[in-house]
mmCIF file of C-alpha atoms in Angstrom:
data_model
loop_
_atom_site.group_PDB
_atom_site.id
_atom_site.type_symbol
_atom_site.label_atom_id
_atom_site.label_comp_id
_atom_site.label_asym_id
_atom_site.label_seq_id
_atom_site.Cartn_x
_atom_site.Cartn_y
_atom_site.Cartn_z
ATOM 1 C CA LEU A 1 77.494 113.533 58.846
ATOM 2 C CA SER A 2 77.228 110.329 57.986
ATOM 3 C CA ASP A 3 80.146 110.497 55.943
ATOM 4 C CA PHE A 4 81.870 112.288 59.035
ATOM 5 C CA ALA A 5 80.883 109.402 60.933
ATOM 6 C CA ASP A 6 82.865 106.817 58.601
ATOM 7 C CA ILE A 7 86.461 108.900 59.425
ATOM 8 C CA PHE A 8 86.300 107.497 63.032
ATOM 9 C CA ASP A 9 85.745 104.159 62.139
ATOM 10 C CA ALA A 10 88.981 103.919 61.064
ATOM 11 C CA VAL A 11 92.502 104.676 63.062
ATOM 12 C CA PRO A 12 94.648 107.386 60.640
ATOM 13 C CA PRO A 13 97.822 105.692 59.600
ATOM 14 C CA GLY A 14 100.630 106.458 62.484
ATOM 15 C CA VAL A 15 98.653 106.745 64.984
ATOM 16 C CA ASP A 16 98.819 103.595 66.778
ATOM 17 C CA GLU A 17 102.824 104.089 66.545
ATOM 18 C CA LEU A 18 102.480 107.393 67.769
ATOM 19 C CA ILE A 19 100.105 106.247 70.832
ATOM 20 C CA ALA A 20 103.227 103.751 71.311
ATOM 21 C CA LEU A 21 106.082 106.522 71.562
ATOM 22 C CA SER A 22 104.193 108.201 73.988
ATOM 23 C CA LYS A 23 103.787 105.250 76.234
ATOM 24 C CA ILE A 24 106.837 104.496 76.377
ATOM 25 C CA VAL A 25 107.856 108.399 77.554
ATOM 26 C CA ALA A 26 105.326 108.270 79.796
ATOM 27 C CA LEU A 27 106.445 105.061 80.988
ATOM 28 C CA ALA A 28 110.482 105.889 80.874
ATOM 29 C CA GLN A 29 109.023 109.756 82.631
ATOM 30 C CA ARG A 30 107.388 108.176 86.038
ATOM 31 C CA ASP A 31 109.920 105.131 85.944
ATOM 32 C CA ALA A 32 107.571 102.749 85.552
ATOM 33 C CA TYR A 33 107.692 99.212 87.010
ATOM 34 C CA GLY A 34 110.233 100.803 89.992
ATOM 35 C CA ILE A 35 112.736 100.924 86.690
ATOM 36 C CA HIS A 36 115.035 104.493 86.550
ATOM 37 C CA PHE A 37 116.327 105.116 82.565
ATOM 38 C CA ASP A 38 118.681 107.504 82.564
ATOM 39 C CA ARG A 39 118.119 107.343 78.963
ATOM 40 C CA VAL A 40 115.681 105.477 76.233
ATOM 41 C CA VAL A 41 116.913 104.521 72.617
ATOM 42 C CA ILE A 42 114.103 104.502 70.018
ATOM 43 C CA ASP A 43 114.897 103.018 66.978
ATOM 44 C CA THR A 44 112.476 104.404 64.752
ATOM 45 C CA ALA A 45 111.562 103.776 60.620
ATOM 46 C CA PRO A 46 113.098 105.174 57.337
ATOM 47 C CA THR A 47 113.735 108.855 56.276
ATOM 48 C CA GLY A 48 110.253 109.373 54.880
ATOM 49 C CA HIS A 49 108.072 107.874 57.454
ATOM 50 C CA THR A 50 109.426 108.793 60.431
ATOM 51 C CA LEU A 51 109.455 112.525 59.274
ATOM 52 C CA ARG A 52 105.956 111.789 59.527
ATOM 53 C CA LEU A 53 105.921 110.531 62.553
ATOM 54 C CA LEU A 54 107.794 113.275 63.928
ATOM 55 C CA THR A 55 105.179 116.519 62.829
ATOM 56 C CA PHE A 56 101.864 114.097 63.727
ATOM 57 C CA PRO A 57 101.722 115.542 67.151
ATOM 58 C CA ASP A 58 101.438 118.898 66.107
ATOM 59 C CA PHE A 59 98.839 118.228 62.945
ATOM 60 C CA LEU A 60 96.459 115.894 65.734
ATOM 61 C CA ASP A 61 96.823 118.713 68.407
ATOM 62 C CA ARG A 62 95.458 121.032 65.984
ATOM 63 C CA PHE A 63 93.000 118.597 64.093
ATOM 64 C CA ILE A 64 91.313 118.048 67.565
ATOM 65 C CA THR A 65 91.567 121.353 68.478
ATOM 66 C CA ARG A 66 89.096 121.829 65.083
ATOM 67 C CA LEU A 67 86.908 118.683 65.963
ATOM 68 C CA LEU A 68 86.049 119.925 69.420
ATOM 69 C CA VAL A 69 85.104 123.192 68.196
ATOM 70 C CA LEU A 70 83.660 121.726 65.539
ATOM 71 C CA ARG A 71 81.660 119.600 68.236
ATOM 72 C CA SER A 72 80.508 122.987 70.015
ATOM 73 C CA ARG A 73 78.872 124.259 67.372
ATOM 74 C CA PHE A 74 77.016 121.390 67.229
ATOM 75 C CA ASP A 75 76.207 121.088 70.275
ATOM 76 C CA GLY A 76 74.292 124.185 70.550
ATOM 77 C CA ALA A 77 72.435 123.361 67.065
ATOM 78 C CA ALA A 78 71.399 120.073 68.915
ATOM 79 C CA ASN A 79 69.912 121.931 70.878
ATOM 80 C CA MET A 80 67.411 123.554 69.048
ATOM 81 C CA LEU A 81 66.672 120.981 66.217
ATOM 82 C CA GLY A 82 66.015 118.203 68.689
ATOM 83 C CA GLY A 83 66.157 114.714 66.870
ATOM 84 C CA ALA A 84 69.737 115.923 65.335
ATOM 85 C CA GLN A 85 71.338 114.997 68.742
ATOM 86 C CA GLN A 86 71.225 111.524 68.652
ATOM 87 C CA LEU A 87 73.080 111.839 65.200
ATOM 88 C CA LEU A 88 75.130 113.765 66.566
ATOM 89 C CA GLY A 89 76.246 111.704 69.421
ATOM 90 C CA LYS A 90 76.966 109.000 67.287
ATOM 91 C CA VAL A 91 79.154 110.845 65.641
ATOM 92 C CA PHE A 92 80.970 112.531 68.773
ATOM 93 C CA GLY A 93 80.122 110.071 71.485
ATOM 94 C CA GLY A 94 77.557 112.209 73.087
ATOM 95 C CA GLY A 95 75.417 108.932 73.844
ATOM 96 C CA GLY A 96 71.878 111.430 72.982
ATOM 97 C CA GLY A 97 68.828 110.444 74.499
ATOM 98 C CA GLY A 98 65.751 108.183 73.118
ATOM 99 C CA GLY A 99 62.810 111.335 72.803
ATOM 100 C CA GLY A 100 62.711 113.760 69.888
ATOM 101 C CA GLY A 101 63.709 116.183 72.374
ATOM 102 C CA GLY A 102 67.389 117.954 72.095
ATOM 103 C CA ALA A 103 69.609 117.467 75.080
ATOM 104 C CA PRO A 104 69.541 120.145 78.141
ATOM 105 C CA ALA A 105 71.962 123.044 77.217
ATOM 106 C CA ASP A 106 73.244 122.424 80.946
ATOM 107 C CA ALA A 107 74.563 119.215 81.200
ATOM 108 C CA PRO A 108 76.872 118.704 83.064
ATOM 109 C CA ASP A 109 78.370 115.503 82.027
ATOM 110 C CA GLU A 110 80.853 115.676 79.091
ATOM 111 C CA PRO A 111 80.514 113.022 76.955
ATOM 112 C CA THR A 112 83.432 109.998 77.209
ATOM 113 C CA ALA A 113 84.631 110.621 73.624
ATOM 114 C CA VAL A 114 85.182 114.158 73.965
ATOM 115 C CA THR A 115 87.202 113.883 77.587
ATOM 116 C CA LYS A 116 89.295 110.489 75.830
ATOM 117 C CA LEU A 117 89.806 113.342 72.852
ATOM 118 C CA LYS A 118 91.257 116.454 75.556
ATOM 119 C CA GLU A 119 93.387 113.343 77.362
ATOM 120 C CA PHE A 120 94.637 112.528 73.668
ATOM 121 C CA GLN A 121 95.694 116.037 73.042
ATOM 122 C CA ALA A 122 97.193 116.636 75.952
ATOM 123 C CA GLN A 123 99.506 113.905 74.923
ATOM 124 C CA MET A 124 100.552 114.648 71.788
ATOM 125 C CA GLN A 125 100.710 118.207 73.280
ATOM 126 C CA ALA A 126 103.807 117.102 75.931
ATOM 127 C CA LEU A 127 104.984 114.583 73.043
ATOM 128 C CA GLN A 128 105.844 117.347 71.323
ATOM 129 C CA ALA A 129 107.350 119.392 73.951
ATOM 130 C CA LEU A 130 109.724 117.059 74.597
ATOM 131 C CA LEU A 131 110.602 116.049 71.136
ATOM 132 C CA HIS A 132 111.567 120.007 70.565
ATOM 133 C CA ASP A 133 113.725 120.113 73.641
ATOM 134 C CA PRO A 134 117.241 119.825 73.071
ATOM 135 C CA GLU A 135 117.944 119.164 76.663
ATOM 136 C CA THR A 136 116.680 116.161 76.751
ATOM 137 C CA THR A 137 115.880 115.137 73.404
ATOM 138 C CA GLU A 138 118.062 114.636 70.262
ATOM 139 C CA PHE A 139 118.318 112.674 67.338
ATOM 140 C CA CYS A 140 121.032 110.472 66.276
ATOM 141 C CA ILE A 141 121.242 109.907 61.989
ATOM 142 C CA VAL A 142 121.954 106.333 61.594
ATOM 143 C CA THR A 143 123.439 105.297 57.640
ATOM 144 C CA ILE A 144 125.651 103.781 55.503
ATOM 145 C CA ALA A 145 128.460 104.647 53.310
ATOM 146 C CA THR A 146 127.224 105.297 50.030
ATOM 147 C CA ALA A 147 125.673 107.898 47.763
ATOM 148 C CA LEU A 148 121.872 107.293 47.870
ATOM 149 C CA SER A 149 122.360 106.605 51.772
ATOM 150 C CA LEU A 150 124.054 109.915 52.478
ATOM 151 C CA ASN A 151 121.761 111.632 50.829
ATOM 152 C CA GLU A 152 118.736 110.437 52.261
ATOM 153 C CA ALA A 153 120.745 111.041 55.480
ATOM 154 C CA GLU A 154 121.022 114.626 54.408
ATOM 155 C CA ARG A 155 117.718 115.358 53.562
ATOM 156 C CA LEU A 156 116.587 113.828 57.300
ATOM 157 C CA LEU A 157 118.799 116.379 58.720
ATOM 158 C CA LEU A 158 117.705 119.505 56.793
ATOM 159 C CA GLU A 159 114.032 118.121 57.662
ATOM 160 C CA LEU A 160 115.198 117.996 61.574
ATOM 161 C CA ARG A 161 116.687 121.037 61.547
ATOM 162 C CA ARG A 162 113.688 122.790 60.071
ATOM 163 C CA GLU A 163 111.036 121.057 62.970
ATOM 164 C CA GLY A 164 113.732 122.274 65.631
ATOM 165 C CA ILE A 165 114.362 118.967 66.405
ATOM 166 C CA ALA A 166 118.135 118.424 68.001
ATOM 167 C CA VAL A 167 120.508 116.782 65.722
ATOM 168 C CA ARG A 168 124.370 116.718 67.144
ATOM 169 C CA ARG A 169 125.918 113.002 66.089
ATOM 170 C CA GLY A 170 125.458 110.379 63.415
ATOM 171 C CA VAL A 171 126.140 107.035 62.867
ATOM 172 C CA VAL A 172 127.682 105.648 59.914
ATOM 173 C CA ASN A 173 127.755 101.687 59.669
ATOM 174 C CA ARG A 174 128.972 98.870 57.311
ATOM 175 C CA LEU A 175 132.334 99.948 57.046
ATOM 176 C CA ILE A 176 134.768 98.052 54.869
ATOM 177 C CA ALA A 177 138.335 97.752 56.681
ATOM 178 C CA THR A 178 140.833 99.741 54.279
ATOM 179 C CA ASP A 179 143.662 96.525 53.852
ATOM 180 C CA VAL A 180 141.003 94.278 51.982
ATOM 181 C CA ALA A 181 142.621 92.373 48.840
ATOM 182 C CA ASP A 182 139.475 90.456 46.953
ATOM 183 C CA GLY A 183 138.827 92.911 43.509
ATOM 184 C CA TYR A 184 134.995 93.546 44.724
ATOM 185 C CA VAL A 185 135.071 94.242 48.068
ATOM 186 C CA ALA A 186 138.282 96.495 47.712
ATOM 187 C CA ARG A 187 135.738 98.547 45.052
ATOM 188 C CA LEU A 188 133.413 98.688 47.791
ATOM 189 C CA ALA A 189 136.011 100.092 50.033
ATOM 190 C CA ASN A 190 137.141 102.152 48.148
ATOM 191 C CA GLY A 191 133.716 103.397 47.354
ATOM 192 C CA GLN A 192 132.706 104.548 50.342
ATOM 193 C CA ARG A 193 135.689 106.154 51.646
ATOM 194 C CA GLN A 194 135.273 108.326 48.975
ATOM 195 C CA CYS A 195 131.528 108.850 50.111
ATOM 196 C CA LEU A 196 133.166 109.437 53.414
ATOM 197 C CA ALA A 197 135.168 112.347 52.159
ATOM 198 C CA GLU A 198 132.421 113.978 50.715
ATOM 199 C CA LEU A 199 130.899 113.646 53.954
ATOM 200 C CA ASP A 200 133.483 115.322 56.140
ATOM 201 C CA ASP A 201 133.641 118.335 53.471
#
């Protein structure tokens, strides 16, 4: 159990960004600060990080559910094992009494850590529902006209569709005018035109 407790001493990568995203959405939805937002635009991280971020709410929802079930099982065992409650309290935030007896089976107060976990789980469920609602949310893919970037954009598009997240439009940045005369820049422009032709196909 001491090894299990160490897991909760460090925040998993991506949780801070997920919480920030959830807070932004909550503020926008309830017109916080007296401002109504018709549209909220969030500039996401590169493809790989974004895909992990978008699937993280579902992962955390399932993880917290299992964690609460595990705690419930340990709670029952702690009532019979006496002093074990103190150790479980350290892991799960349950506190535990100073004596050797177990916690009462009918203890009315839910530990603060468990309450917070349930609140966080509800936030993740709401965020997951919002991300997958095509009426309120869509993902706009932004890329540049190079073979590598377009391949990355295609991978992102396929993954977003697989996750059930709406994608209706895209943006291609850094396009060079077609009438440039400089040799190097002209070659870049020609390469972009070839990439855009493949994109059209």
